[in-house]
Short mmCIF file of N, CA, C and O in Angstrom, two decimals:
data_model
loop_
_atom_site.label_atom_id
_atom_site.label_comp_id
_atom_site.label_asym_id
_atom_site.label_seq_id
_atom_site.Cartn_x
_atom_site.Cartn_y
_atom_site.Cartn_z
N UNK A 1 11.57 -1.62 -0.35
CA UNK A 1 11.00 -0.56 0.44
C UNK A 1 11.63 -0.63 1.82
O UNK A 1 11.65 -1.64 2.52
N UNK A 2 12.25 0.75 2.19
CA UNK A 2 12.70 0.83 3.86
C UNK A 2 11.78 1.67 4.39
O UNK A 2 11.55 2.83 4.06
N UNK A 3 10.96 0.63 5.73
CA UNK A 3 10.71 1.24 6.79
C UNK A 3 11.37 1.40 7.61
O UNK A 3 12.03 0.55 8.21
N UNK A 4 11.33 2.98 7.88
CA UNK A 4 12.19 3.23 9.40
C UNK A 4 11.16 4.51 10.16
O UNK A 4 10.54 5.34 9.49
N UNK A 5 11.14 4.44 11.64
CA UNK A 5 10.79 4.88 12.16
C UNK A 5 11.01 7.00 12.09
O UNK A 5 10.27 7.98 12.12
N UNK A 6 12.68 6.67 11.98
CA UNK A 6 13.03 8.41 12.17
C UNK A 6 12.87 8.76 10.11
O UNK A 6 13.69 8.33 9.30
N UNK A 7 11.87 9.43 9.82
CA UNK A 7 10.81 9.86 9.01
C UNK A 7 12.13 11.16 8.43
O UNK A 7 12.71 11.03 7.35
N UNK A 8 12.34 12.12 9.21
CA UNK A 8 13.15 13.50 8.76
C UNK A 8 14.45 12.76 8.31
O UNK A 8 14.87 13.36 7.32
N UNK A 9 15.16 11.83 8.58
CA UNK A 9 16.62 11.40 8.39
C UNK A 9 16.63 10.40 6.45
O UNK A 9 17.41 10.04 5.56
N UNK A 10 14.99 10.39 6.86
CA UNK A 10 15.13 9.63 5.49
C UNK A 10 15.65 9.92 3.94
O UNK A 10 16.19 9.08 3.21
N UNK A 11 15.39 11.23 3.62
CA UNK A 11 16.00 11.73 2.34
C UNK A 11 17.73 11.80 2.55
O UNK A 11 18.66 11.41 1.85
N UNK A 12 17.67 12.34 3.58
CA UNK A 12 19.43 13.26 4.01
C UNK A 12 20.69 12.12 3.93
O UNK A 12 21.81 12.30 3.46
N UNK A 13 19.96 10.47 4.75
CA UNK A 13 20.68 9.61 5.00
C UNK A 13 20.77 8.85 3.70
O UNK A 13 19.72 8.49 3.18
N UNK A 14 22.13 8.51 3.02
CA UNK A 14 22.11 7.28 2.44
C UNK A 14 21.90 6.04 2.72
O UNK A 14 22.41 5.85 3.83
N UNK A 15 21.45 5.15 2.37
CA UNK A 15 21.43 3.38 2.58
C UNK A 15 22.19 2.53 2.25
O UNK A 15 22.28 2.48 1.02
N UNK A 16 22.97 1.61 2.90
CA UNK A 16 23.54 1.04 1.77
C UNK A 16 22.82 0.07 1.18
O UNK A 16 21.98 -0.43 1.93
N UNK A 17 22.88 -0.55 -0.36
CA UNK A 17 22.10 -1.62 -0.71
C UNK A 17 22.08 -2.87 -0.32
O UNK A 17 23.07 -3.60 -0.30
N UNK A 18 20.53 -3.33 0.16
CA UNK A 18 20.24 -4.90 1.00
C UNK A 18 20.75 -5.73 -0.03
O UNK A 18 20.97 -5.43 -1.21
N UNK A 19 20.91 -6.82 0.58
CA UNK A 19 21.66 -7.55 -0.62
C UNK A 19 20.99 -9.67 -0.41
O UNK A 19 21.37 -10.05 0.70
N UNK A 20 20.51 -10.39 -0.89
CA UNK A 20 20.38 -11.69 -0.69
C UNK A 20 20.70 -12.20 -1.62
O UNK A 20 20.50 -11.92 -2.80
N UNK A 21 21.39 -13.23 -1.00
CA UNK A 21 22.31 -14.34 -1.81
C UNK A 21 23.00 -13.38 -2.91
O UNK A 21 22.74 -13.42 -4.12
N UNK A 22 23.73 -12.69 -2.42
CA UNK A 22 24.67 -11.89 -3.32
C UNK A 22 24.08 -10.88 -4.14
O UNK A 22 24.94 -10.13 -4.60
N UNK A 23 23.04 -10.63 -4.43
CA UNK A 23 22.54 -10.01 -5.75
C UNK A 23 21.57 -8.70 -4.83
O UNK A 23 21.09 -8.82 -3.71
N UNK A 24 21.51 -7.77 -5.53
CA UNK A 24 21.16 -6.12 -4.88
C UNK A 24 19.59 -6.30 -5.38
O UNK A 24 19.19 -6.44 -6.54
N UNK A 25 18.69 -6.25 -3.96
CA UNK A 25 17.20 -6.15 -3.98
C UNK A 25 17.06 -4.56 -4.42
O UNK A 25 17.86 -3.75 -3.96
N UNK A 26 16.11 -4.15 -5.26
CA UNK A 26 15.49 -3.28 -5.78
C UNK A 26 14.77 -2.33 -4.76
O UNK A 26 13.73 -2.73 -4.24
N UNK A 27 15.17 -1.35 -4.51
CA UNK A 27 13.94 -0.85 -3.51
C UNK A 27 12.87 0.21 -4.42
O UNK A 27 13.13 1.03 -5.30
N UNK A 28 11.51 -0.20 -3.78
CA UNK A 28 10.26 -0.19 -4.50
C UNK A 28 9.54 1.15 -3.40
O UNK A 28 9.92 1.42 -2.26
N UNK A 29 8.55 1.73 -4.07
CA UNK A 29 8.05 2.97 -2.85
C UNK A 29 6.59 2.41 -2.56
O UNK A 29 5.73 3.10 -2.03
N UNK A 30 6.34 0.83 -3.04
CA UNK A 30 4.98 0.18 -2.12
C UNK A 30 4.85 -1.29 -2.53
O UNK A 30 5.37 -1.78 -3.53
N UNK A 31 4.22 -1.82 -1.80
CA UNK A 31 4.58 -3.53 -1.45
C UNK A 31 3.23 -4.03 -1.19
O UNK A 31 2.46 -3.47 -0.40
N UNK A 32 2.92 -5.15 -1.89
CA UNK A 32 1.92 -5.85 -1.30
C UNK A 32 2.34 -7.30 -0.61
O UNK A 32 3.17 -8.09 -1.07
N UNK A 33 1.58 -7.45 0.57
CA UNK A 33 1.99 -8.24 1.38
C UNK A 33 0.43 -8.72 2.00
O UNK A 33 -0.49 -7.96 2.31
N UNK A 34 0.45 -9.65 2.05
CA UNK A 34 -1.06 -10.91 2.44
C UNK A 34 -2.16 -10.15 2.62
O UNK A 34 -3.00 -9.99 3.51
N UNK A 35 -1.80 -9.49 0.92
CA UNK A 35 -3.23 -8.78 0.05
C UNK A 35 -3.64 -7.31 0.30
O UNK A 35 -4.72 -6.74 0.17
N UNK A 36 -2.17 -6.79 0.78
CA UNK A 36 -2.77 -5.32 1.75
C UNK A 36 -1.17 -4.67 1.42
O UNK A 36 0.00 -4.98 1.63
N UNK A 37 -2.34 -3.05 0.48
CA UNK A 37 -0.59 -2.52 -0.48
C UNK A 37 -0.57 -1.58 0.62
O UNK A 37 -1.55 -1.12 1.22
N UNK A 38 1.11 -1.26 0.89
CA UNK A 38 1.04 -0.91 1.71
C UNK A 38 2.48 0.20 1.09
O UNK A 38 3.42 -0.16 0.39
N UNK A 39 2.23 1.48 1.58
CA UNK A 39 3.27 2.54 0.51
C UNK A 39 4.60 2.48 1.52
O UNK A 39 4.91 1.58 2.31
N UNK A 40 5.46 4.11 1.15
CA UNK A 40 7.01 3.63 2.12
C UNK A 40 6.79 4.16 3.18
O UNK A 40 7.48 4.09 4.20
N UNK A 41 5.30 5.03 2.93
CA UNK A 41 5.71 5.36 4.51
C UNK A 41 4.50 4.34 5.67
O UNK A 41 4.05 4.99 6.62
N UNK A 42 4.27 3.56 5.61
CA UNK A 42 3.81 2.48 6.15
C UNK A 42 2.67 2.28 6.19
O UNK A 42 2.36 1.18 6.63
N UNK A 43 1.48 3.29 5.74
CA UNK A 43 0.32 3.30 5.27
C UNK A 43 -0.08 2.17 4.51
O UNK A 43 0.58 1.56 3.67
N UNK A 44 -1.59 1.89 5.01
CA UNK A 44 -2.42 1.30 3.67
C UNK A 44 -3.46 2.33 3.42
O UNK A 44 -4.59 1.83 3.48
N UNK A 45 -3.46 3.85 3.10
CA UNK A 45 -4.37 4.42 2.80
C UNK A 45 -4.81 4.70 1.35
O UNK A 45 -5.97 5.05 1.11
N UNK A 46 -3.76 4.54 0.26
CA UNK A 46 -4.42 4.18 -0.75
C UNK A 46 -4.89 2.70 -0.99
O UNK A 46 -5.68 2.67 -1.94
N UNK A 47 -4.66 1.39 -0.41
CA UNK A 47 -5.30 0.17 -0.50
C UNK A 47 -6.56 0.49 0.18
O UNK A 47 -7.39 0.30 -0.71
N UNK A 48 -7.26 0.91 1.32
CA UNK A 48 -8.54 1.48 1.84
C UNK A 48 -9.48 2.08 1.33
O UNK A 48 -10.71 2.03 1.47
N UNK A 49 -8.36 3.04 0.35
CA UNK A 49 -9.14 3.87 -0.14
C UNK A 49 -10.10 3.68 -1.63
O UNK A 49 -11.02 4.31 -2.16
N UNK A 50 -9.06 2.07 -2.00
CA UNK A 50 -9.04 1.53 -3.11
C UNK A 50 -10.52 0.37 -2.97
O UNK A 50 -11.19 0.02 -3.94
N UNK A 51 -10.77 -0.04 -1.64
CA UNK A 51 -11.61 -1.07 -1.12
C UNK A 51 -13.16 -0.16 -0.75
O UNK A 51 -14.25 -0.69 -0.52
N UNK A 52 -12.95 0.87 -0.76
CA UNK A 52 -14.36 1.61 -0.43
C UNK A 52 -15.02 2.01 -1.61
O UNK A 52 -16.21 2.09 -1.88
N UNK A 53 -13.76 2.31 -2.43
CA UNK A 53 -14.83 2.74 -3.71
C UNK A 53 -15.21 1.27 -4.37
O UNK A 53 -16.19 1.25 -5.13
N UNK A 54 -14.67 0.32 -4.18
CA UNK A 54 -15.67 -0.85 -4.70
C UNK A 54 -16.68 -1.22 -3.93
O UNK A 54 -17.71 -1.73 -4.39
N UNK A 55 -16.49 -1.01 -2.79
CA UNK A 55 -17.53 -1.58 -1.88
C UNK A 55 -18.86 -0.26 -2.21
O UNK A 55 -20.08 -0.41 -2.08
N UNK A 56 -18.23 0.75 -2.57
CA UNK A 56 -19.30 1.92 -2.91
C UNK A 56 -20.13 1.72 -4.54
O UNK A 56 -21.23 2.14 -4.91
N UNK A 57 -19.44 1.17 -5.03
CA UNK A 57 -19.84 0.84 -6.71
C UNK A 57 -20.81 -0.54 -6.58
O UNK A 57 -21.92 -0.61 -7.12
N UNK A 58 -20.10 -1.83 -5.62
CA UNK A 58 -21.05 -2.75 -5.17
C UNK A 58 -22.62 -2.12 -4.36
O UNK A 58 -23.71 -2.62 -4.66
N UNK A 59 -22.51 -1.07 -3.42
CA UNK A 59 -23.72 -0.21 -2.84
C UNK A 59 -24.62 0.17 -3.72
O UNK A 59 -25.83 0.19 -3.50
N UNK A 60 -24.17 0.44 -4.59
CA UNK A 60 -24.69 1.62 -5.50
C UNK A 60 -25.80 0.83 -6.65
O UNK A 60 -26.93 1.23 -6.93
N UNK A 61 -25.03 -0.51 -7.27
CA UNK A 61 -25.16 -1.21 -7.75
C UNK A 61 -26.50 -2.17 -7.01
O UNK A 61 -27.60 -2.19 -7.56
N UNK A 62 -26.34 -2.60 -6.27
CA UNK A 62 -27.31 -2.80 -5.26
C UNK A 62 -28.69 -2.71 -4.80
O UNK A 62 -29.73 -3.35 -4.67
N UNK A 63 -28.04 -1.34 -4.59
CA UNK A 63 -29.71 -0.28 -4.80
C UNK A 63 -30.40 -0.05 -5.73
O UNK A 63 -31.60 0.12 -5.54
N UNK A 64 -29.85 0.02 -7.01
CA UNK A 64 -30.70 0.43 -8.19
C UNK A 64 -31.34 -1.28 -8.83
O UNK A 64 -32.08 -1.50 -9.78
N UNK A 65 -30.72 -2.20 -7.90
CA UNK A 65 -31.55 -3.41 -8.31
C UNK A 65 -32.42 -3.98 -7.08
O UNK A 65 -32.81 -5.15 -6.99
N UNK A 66 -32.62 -3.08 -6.26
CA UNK A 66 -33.63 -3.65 -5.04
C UNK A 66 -35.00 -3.85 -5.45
O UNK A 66 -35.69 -4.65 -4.81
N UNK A 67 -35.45 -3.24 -6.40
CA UNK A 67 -37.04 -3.10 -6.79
C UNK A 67 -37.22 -4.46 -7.43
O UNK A 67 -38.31 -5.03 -7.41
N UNK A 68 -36.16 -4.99 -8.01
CA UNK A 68 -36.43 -6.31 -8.62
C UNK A 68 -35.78 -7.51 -7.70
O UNK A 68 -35.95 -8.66 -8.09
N UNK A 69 -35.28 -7.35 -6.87
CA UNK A 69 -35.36 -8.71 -5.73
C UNK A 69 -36.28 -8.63 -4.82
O UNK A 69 -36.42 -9.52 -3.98
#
């Protein structure tokens, strides 16, 4: 995945391929990194978006067992 700042140049411009220890890294359109996916354009709004609906299913879940704690 390339982040770059200038956003409009990104389709138009070619890249050349990153390369370590000789061999051509794959570029990917999202990355997880110390637990937080993060897409190409530098967002974590589907990982957020991914953490509320559990935290909403944990809520939900919750409530319909309050009468018995």
């Amino acid at each position: 995945m390339s982040l770059s700042r200038r956003r409009r140049d990104r389709g138009s411009v070619p890249l050349d391929p990153l390369r370590m220890n000789g061999v051509d890294l794959e570029e990917v359109s999202a990355l997880k990194l110390l637990g937080i996916e993060m897409d190409s354009e530098g967002s974590a709004k589907p990982h957020v978006k991914r953490k509320a609906a559990t935290a909403a299913k944990l809520v939900g879940m919750l409530r319909r067992q309050s009468p018995f704690l």
